[in-house]
mmCIF file of C-alpha atoms (C1' of nucleotides) in Angstrom:
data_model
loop_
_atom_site.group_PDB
_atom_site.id
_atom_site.type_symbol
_atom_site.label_atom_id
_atom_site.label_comp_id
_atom_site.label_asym_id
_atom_site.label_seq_id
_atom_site.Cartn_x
_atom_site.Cartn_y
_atom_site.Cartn_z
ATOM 1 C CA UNK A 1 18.385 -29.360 -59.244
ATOM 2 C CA UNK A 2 15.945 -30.495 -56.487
ATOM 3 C CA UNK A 3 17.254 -32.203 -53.770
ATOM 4 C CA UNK A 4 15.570 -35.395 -54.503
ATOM 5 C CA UNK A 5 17.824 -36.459 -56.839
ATOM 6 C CA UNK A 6 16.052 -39.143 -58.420
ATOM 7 C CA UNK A 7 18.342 -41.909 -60.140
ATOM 8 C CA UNK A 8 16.662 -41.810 -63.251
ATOM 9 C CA UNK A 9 19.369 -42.435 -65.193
ATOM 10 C CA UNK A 10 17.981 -43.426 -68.116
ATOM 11 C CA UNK A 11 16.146 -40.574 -68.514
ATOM 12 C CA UNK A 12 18.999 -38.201 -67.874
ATOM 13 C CA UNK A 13 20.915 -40.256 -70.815
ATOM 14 C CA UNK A 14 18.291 -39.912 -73.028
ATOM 15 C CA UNK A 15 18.260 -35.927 -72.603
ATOM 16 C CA UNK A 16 22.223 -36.138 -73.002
ATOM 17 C CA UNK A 17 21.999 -38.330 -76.069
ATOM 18 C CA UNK A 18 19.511 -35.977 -77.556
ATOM 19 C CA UNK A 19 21.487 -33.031 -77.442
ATOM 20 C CA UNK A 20 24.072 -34.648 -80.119
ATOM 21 C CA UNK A 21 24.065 -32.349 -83.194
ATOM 22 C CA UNK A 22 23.252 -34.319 -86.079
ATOM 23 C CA UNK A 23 26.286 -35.459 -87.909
ATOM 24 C CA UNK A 24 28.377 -35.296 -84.319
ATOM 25 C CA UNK A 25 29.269 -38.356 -82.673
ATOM 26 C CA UNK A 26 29.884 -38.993 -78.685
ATOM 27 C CA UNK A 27 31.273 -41.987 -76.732
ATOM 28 C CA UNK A 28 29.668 -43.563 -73.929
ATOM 29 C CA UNK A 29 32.361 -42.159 -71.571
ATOM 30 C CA UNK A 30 31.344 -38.745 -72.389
ATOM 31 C CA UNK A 31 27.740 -39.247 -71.891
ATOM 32 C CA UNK A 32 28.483 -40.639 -68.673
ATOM 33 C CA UNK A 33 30.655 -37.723 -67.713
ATOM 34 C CA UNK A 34 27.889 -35.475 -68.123
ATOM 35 C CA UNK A 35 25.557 -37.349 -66.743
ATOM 36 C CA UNK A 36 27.642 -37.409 -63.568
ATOM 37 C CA UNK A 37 26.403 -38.396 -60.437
ATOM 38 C CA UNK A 38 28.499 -41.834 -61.142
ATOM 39 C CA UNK A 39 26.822 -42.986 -63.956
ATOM 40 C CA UNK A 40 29.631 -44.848 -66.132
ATOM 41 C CA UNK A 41 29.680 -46.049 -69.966
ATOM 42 C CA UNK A 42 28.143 -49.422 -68.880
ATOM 43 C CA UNK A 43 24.892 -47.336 -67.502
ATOM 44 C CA UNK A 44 24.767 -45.307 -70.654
ATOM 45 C CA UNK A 45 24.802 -48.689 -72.704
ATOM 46 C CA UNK A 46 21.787 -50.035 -70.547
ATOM 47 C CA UNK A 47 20.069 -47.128 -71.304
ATOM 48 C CA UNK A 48 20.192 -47.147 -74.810
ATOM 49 C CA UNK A 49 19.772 -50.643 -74.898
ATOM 50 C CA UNK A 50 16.032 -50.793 -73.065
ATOM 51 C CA UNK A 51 15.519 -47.925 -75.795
ATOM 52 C CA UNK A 52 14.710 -50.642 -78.152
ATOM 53 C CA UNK A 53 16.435 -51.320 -81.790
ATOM 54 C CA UNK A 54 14.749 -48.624 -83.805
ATOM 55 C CA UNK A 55 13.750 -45.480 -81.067
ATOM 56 C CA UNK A 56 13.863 -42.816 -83.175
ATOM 57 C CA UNK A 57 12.932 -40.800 -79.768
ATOM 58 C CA UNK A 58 16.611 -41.105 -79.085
ATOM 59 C CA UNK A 59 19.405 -40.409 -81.420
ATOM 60 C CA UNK A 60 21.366 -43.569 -79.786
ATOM 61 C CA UNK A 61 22.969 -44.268 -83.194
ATOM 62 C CA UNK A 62 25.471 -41.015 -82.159
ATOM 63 C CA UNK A 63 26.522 -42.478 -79.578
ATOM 64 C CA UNK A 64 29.311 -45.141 -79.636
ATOM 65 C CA UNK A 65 32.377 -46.691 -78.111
ATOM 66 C CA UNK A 66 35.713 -44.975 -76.951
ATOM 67 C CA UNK A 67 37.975 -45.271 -80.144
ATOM 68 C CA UNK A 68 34.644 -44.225 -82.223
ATOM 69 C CA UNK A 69 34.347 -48.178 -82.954
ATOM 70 C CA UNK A 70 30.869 -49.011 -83.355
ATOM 71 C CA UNK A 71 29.909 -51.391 -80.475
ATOM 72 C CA UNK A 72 26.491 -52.416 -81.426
ATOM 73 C CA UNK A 73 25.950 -55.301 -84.359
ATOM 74 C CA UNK A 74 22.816 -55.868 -86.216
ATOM 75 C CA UNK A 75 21.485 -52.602 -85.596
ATOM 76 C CA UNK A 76 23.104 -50.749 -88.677
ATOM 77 C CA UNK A 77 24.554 -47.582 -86.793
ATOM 78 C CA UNK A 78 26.967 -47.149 -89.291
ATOM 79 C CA UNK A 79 24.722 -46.700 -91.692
ATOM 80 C CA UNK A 80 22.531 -44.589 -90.087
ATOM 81 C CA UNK A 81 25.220 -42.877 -88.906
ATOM 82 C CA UNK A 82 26.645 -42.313 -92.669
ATOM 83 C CA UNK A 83 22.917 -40.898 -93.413
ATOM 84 C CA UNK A 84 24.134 -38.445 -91.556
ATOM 85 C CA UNK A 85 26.953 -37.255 -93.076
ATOM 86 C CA UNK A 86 29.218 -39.041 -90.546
ATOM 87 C CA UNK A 87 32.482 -40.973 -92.310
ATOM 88 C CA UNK A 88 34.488 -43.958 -91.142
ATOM 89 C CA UNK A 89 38.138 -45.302 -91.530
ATOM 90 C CA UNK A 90 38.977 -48.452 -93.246
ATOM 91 C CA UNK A 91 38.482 -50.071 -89.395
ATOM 92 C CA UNK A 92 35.014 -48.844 -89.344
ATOM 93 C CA UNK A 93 35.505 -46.533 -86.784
ATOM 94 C CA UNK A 94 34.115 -43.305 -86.503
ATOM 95 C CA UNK A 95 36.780 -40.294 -87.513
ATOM 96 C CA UNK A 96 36.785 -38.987 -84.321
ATOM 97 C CA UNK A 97 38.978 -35.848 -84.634
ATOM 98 C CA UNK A 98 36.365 -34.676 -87.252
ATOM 99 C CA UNK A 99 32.758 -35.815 -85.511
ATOM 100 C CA UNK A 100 33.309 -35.900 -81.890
ATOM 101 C CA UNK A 101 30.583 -34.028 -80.118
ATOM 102 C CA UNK A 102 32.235 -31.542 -78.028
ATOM 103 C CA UNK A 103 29.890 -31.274 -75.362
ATOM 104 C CA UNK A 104 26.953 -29.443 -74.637
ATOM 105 C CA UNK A 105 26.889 -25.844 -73.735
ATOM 106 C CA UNK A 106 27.240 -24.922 -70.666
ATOM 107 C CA UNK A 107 24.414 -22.503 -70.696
ATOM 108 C CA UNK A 108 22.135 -25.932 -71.412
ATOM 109 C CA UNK A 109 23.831 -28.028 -69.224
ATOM 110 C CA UNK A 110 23.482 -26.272 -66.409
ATOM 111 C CA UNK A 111 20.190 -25.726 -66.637
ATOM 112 C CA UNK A 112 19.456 -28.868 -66.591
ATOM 113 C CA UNK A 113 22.095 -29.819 -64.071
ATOM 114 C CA UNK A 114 24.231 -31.577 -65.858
ATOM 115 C CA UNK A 115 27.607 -31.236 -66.284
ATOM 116 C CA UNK A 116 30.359 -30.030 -69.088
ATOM 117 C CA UNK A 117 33.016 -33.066 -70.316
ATOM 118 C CA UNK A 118 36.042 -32.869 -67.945
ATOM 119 C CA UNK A 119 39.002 -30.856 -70.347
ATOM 120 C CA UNK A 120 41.840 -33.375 -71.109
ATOM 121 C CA UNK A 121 44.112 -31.127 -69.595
ATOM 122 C CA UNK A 122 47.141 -31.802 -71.683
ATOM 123 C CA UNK A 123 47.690 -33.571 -74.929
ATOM 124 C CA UNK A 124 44.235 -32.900 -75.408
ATOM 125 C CA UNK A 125 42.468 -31.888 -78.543
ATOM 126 C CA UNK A 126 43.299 -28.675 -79.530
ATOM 127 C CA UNK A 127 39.620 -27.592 -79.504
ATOM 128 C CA UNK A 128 39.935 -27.489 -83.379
ATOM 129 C CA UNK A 129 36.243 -27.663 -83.468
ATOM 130 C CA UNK A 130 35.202 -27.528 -87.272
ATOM 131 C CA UNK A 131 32.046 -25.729 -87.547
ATOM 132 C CA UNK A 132 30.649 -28.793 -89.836
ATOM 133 C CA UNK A 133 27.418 -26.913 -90.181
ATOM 134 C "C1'" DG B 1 19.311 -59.540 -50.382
ATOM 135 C "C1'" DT B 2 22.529 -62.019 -53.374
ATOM 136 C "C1'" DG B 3 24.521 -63.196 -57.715
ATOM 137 C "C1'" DA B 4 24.765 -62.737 -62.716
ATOM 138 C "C1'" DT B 5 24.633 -59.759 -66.792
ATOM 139 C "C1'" DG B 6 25.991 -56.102 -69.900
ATOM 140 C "C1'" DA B 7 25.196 -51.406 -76.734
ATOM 141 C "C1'" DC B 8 31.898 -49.790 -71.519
ATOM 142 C "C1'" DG B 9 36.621 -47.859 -69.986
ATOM 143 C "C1'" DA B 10 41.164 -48.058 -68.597
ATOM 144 C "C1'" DT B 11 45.304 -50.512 -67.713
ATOM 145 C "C1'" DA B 12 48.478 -54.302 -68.242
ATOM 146 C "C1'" DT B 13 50.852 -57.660 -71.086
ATOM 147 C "C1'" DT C 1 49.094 -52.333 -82.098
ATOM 148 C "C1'" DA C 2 46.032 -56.088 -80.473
ATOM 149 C "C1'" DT C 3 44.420 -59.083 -76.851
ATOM 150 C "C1'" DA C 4 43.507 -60.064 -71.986
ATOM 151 C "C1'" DT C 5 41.993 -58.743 -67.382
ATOM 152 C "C1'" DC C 6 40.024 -55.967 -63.944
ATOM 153 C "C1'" DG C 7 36.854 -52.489 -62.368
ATOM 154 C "C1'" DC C 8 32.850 -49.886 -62.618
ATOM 155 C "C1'" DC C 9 27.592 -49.588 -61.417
ATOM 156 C "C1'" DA C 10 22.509 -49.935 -62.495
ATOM 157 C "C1'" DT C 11 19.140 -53.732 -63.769
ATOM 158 C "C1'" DC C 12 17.315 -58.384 -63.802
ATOM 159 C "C1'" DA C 13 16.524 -63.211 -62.201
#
DNA sequence: GTGATGACGATAT
DNA sequence: TATATCGCCATCA
């Protein structure tokens, strides 16, 4: 990546966000981890946010809270989100074990100097990835 | 430059 | 498990 480093957060986000697989879901956390540089959840909701209600430049509607709740109101995400094949609990949230985006590859990420989602490490998911597509 | 805001996350109770 | 509180950091006023 060029030394200049420019903050451009939102633009980095965007790239992230774009590289959800349709029917895949990812939380704001992860976004943020692969954004890196210190970007956190709150940037990644900022981002989306100055997006606009409807961008369909960005797939925004993949990308929701931490439990796979649906953060937004008003903007119909689960629906859009059920468009794409994408189911939800009797809490509305999204089934996480079955949708979570896994990450980009690493191939893509760093090419474009980003970076992979930090491994739980322990009790983590049991990369059980099902190959949905 | 300072203070307030927010499509969040993690921890504490 | 659900609610409350703190912390985090880029924008906006």
């Amino acid at each position: 990546m060029p030394p200049h480093e420019e903050r451009d957060y939102y633009e980095r986000i965007y790239k992230v966000v774009n590289q959800i697989p349709r029917g895949q879901v990812a939380t704001y956390g992860d976004i943020a981890a692969i954004v890196g540089d210190g970007c956190d959840g709150r940037i990644v909701g900022h981002a989306l946010g100055a997006l606009g209600p409807n961008s369909m430049k960005v797939a925004w509607q993949r990308v929701i809270g931490r439990n796979g709740k649906i953060t937004t109101s008003g903007l119909h995400q689960p629906d859009k989100l059920a468009a794409e094949g994408v189911k939800f609990d009797e809490r509305g949230c999204v089934l996480m074990d079955q949708f979570h985006w896994a990450g980009p590859s690493e191939a893509w990420a760093r090419e474009n100097g980003f970076q992979l989602l930090p491994k739980g490490g322990a009790s983590d998911e049991p990369d059980n990835q099902l190959s949905l597509f």
